[in-house]
PDB file of C-alpha atoms (C1' of nucleotides) in Angstrom:
ATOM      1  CA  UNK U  14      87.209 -94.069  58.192  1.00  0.00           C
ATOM      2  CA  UNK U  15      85.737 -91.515  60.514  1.00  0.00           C
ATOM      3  CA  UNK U  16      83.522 -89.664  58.549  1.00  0.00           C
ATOM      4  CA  UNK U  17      84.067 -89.796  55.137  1.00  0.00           C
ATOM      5  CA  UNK U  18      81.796 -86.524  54.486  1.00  0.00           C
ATOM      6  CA  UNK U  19      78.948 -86.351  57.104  1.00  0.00           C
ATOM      7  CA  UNK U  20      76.733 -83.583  55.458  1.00  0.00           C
ATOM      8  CA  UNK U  21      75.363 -84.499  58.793  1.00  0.00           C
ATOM      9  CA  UNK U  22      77.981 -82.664  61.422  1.00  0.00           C
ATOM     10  CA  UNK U  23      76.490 -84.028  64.458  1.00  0.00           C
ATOM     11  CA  UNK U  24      78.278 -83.682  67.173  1.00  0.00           C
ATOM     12  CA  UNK U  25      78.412 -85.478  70.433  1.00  0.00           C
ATOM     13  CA  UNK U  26      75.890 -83.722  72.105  1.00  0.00           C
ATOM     14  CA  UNK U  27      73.703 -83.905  69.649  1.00  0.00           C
ATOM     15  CA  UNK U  28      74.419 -87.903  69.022  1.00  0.00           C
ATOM     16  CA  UNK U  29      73.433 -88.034  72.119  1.00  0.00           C
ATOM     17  CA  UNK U  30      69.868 -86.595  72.063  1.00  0.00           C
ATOM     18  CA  UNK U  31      69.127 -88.494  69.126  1.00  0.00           C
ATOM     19  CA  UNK U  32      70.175 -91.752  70.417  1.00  0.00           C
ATOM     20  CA  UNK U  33      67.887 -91.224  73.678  1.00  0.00           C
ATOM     21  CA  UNK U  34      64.625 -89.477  71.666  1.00  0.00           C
ATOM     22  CA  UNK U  35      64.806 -92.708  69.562  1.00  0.00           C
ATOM     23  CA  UNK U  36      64.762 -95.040  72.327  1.00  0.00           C
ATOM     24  CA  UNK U  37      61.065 -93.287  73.901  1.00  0.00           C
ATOM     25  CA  UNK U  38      58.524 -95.951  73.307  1.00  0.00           C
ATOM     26  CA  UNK U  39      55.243 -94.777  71.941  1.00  0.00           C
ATOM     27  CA  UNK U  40      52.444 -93.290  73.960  1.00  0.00           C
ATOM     28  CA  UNK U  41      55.344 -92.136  76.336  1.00  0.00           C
ATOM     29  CA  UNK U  42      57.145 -88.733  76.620  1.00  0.00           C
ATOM     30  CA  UNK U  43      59.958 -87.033  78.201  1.00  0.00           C
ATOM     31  CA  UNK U  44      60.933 -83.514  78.974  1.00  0.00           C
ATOM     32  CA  UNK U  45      63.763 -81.460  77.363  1.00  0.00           C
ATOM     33  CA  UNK U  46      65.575 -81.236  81.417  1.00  0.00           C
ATOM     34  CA  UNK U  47      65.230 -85.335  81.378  1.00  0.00           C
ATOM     35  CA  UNK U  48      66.850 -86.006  78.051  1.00  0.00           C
ATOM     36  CA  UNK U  49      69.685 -83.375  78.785  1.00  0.00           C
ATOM     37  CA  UNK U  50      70.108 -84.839  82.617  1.00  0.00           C
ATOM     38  CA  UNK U  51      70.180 -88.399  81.060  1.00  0.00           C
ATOM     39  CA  UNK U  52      73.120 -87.516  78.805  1.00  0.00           C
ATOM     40  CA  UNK U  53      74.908 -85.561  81.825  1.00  0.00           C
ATOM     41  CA  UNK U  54      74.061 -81.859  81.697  1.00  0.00           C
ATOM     42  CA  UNK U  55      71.087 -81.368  83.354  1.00  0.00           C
ATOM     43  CA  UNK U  56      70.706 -77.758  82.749  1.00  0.00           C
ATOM     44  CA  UNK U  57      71.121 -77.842  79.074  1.00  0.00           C
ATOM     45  CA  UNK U  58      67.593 -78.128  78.798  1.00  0.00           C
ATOM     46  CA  UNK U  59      67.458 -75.760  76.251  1.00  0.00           C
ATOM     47  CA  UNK U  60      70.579 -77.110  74.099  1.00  0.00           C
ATOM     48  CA  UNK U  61      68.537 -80.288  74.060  1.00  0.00           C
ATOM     49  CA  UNK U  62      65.275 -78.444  72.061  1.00  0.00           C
ATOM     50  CA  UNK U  63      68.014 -76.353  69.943  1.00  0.00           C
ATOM     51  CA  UNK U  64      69.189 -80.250  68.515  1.00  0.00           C
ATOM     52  CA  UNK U  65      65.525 -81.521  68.267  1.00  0.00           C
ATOM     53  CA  UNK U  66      64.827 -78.372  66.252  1.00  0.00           C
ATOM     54  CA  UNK U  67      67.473 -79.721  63.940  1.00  0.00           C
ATOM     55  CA  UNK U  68      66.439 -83.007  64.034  1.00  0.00           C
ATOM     56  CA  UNK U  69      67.958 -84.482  61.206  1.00  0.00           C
ATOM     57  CA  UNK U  70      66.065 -87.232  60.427  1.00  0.00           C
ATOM     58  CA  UNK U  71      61.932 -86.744  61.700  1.00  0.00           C
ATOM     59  CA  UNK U  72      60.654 -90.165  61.144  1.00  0.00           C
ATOM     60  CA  UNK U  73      63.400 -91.623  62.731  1.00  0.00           C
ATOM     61  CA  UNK U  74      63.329 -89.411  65.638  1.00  0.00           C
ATOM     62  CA  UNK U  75      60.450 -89.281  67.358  1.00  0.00           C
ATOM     63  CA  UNK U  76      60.950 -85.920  68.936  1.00  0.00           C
ATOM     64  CA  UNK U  77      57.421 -85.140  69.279  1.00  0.00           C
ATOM     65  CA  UNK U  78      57.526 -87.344  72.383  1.00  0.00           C
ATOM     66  CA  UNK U  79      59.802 -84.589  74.244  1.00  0.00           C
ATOM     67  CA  UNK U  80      57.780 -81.939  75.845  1.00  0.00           C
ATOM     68  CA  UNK U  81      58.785 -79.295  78.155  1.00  0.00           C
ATOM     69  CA  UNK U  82      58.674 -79.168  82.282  1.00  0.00           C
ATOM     70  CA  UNK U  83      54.986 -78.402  82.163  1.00  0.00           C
ATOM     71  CA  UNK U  84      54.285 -81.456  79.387  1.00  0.00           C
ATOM     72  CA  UNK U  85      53.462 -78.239  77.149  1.00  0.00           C
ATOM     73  CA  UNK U  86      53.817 -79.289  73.642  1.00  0.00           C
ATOM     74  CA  UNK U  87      56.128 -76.973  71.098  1.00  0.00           C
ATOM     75  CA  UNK U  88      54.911 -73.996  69.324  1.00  0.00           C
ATOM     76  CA  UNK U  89      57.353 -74.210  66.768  1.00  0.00           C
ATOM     77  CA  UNK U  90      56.922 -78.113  66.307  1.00  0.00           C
ATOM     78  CA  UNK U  91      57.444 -78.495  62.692  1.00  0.00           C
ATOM     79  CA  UNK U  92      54.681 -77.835  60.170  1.00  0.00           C
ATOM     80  CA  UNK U  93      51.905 -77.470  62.565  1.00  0.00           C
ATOM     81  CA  UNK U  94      52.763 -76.487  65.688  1.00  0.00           C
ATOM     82  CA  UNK U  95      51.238 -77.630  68.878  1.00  0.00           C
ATOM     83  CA  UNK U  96      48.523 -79.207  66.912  1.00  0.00           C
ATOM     84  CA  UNK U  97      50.744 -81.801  64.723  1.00  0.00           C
ATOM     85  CA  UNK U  98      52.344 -83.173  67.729  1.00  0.00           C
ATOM     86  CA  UNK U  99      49.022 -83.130  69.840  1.00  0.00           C
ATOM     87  CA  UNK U 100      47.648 -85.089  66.878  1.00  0.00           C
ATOM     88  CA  UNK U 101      50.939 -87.807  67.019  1.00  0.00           C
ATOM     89  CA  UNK U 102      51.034 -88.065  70.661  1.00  0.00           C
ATOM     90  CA  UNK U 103      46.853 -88.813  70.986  1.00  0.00           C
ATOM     91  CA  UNK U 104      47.461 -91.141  68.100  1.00  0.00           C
ATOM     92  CA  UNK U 105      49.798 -92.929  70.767  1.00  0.00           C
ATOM     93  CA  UNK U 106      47.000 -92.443  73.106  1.00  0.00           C
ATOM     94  CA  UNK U 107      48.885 -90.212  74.817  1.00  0.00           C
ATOM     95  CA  UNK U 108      46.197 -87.506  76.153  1.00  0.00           C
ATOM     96  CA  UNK U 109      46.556 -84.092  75.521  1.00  0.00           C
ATOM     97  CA  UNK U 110      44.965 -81.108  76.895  1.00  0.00           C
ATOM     98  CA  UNK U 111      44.891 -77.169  75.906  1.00  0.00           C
ATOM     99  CA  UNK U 112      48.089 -77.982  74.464  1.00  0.00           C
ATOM    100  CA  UNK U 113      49.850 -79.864  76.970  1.00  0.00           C
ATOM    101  CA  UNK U 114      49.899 -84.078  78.548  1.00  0.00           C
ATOM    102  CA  UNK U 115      48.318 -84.932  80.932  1.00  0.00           C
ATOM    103  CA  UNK U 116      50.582 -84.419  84.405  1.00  0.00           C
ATOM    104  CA  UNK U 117      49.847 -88.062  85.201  1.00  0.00           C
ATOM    105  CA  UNK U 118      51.242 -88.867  81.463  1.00  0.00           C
ATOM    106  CA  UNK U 119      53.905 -91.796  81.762  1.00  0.00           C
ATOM    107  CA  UNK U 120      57.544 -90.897  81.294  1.00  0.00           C
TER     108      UNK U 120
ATOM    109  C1'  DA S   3      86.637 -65.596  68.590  1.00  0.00           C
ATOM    110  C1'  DC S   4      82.478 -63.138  69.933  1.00  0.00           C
ATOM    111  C1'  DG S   5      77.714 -62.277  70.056  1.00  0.00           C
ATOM    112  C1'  DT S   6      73.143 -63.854  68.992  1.00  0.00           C
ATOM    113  C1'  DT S   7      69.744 -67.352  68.942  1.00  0.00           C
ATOM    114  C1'  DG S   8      66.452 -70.757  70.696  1.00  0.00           C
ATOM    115  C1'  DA S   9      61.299 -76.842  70.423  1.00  0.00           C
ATOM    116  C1'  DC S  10      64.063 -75.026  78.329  1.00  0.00           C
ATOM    117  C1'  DG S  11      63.842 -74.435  83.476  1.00  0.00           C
ATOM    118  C1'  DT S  12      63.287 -72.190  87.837  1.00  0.00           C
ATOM    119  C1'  DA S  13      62.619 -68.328  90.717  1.00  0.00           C
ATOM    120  C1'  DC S  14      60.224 -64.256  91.651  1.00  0.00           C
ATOM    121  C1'  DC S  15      56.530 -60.636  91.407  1.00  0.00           C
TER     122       DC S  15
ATOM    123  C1'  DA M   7      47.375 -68.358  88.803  1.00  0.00           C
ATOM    124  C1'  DG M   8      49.662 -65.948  85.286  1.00  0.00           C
ATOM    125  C1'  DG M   9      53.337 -63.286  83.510  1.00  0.00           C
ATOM    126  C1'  DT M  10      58.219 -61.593  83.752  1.00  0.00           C
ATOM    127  C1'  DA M  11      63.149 -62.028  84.476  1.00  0.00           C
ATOM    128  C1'  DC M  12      67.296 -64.406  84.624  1.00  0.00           C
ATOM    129  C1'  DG M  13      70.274 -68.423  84.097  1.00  0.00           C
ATOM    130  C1'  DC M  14      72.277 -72.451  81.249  1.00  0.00           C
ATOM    131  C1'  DC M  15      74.127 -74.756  77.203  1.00  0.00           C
ATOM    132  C1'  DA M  16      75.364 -75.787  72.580  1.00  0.00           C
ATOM    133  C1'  DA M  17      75.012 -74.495  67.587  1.00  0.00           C
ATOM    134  C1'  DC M  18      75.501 -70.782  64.024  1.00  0.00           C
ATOM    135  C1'  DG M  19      76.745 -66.535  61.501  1.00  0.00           C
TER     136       DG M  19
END
DNA sequence: ACGTTGACGTACC
DNA sequence: AGGTACGCCAACG
């Protein structure tokens, strides 16, 4: 049975994101280039934010531990913004400044 | 099937 | 140092 009826239509790619997002241990992050070069396409970068934006399942996902080149945090994180995810990445004690980690931030 | 979109990245001014 | 421009890739209408 492959599939039965996935209101889900994930595809590879996306599979793919997921399964690496979930496996980021708290009070760690990783950028968008990382997670795409880690599943083999290093400059889909931005494919990799287009599947966290549709990250099917949020609690499950912790996608607020994927930041961009600069450790800038999204603008468009889900209700909230910047400050939601600042707020879930300091509760990590992750530290977070004007919006972004710190450089020396593990990843 | 094509064009647009978007939670990126790097180079350049 | 900050802002702009272009390139890449996959999902969606």
């Amino acid at each position: 049975m492959t599939k039965p009826h996935a209101h889900r239509p994930s595809t590879d790619f996306e599979t793919r994101v997921y399964r690496i997002v979930s496996a980021i241990p708290a009070g760690r992050v990783m950028t968008y280039g990382q997670v795409a070069a880690r599943i083999g396409r290093p400059a889909a970068a931005r494919a990799v934010g287009q599947a966290l934006h549709r990250n099917p399942d949020p609690p499950r996902i912790p996608c607020h531990r994927v930041v961009d080149a600069r450790g800038g945090l999204s603008q468009s994180f889900a209700f909230g913004g910047k400050t939601a995810q600042a707020r879930l990445l300091r509760a990590e004690g992750v530290r977070i400044r004007a919006g972004r980690v710190y450089p020396s931030s593990p990843r």
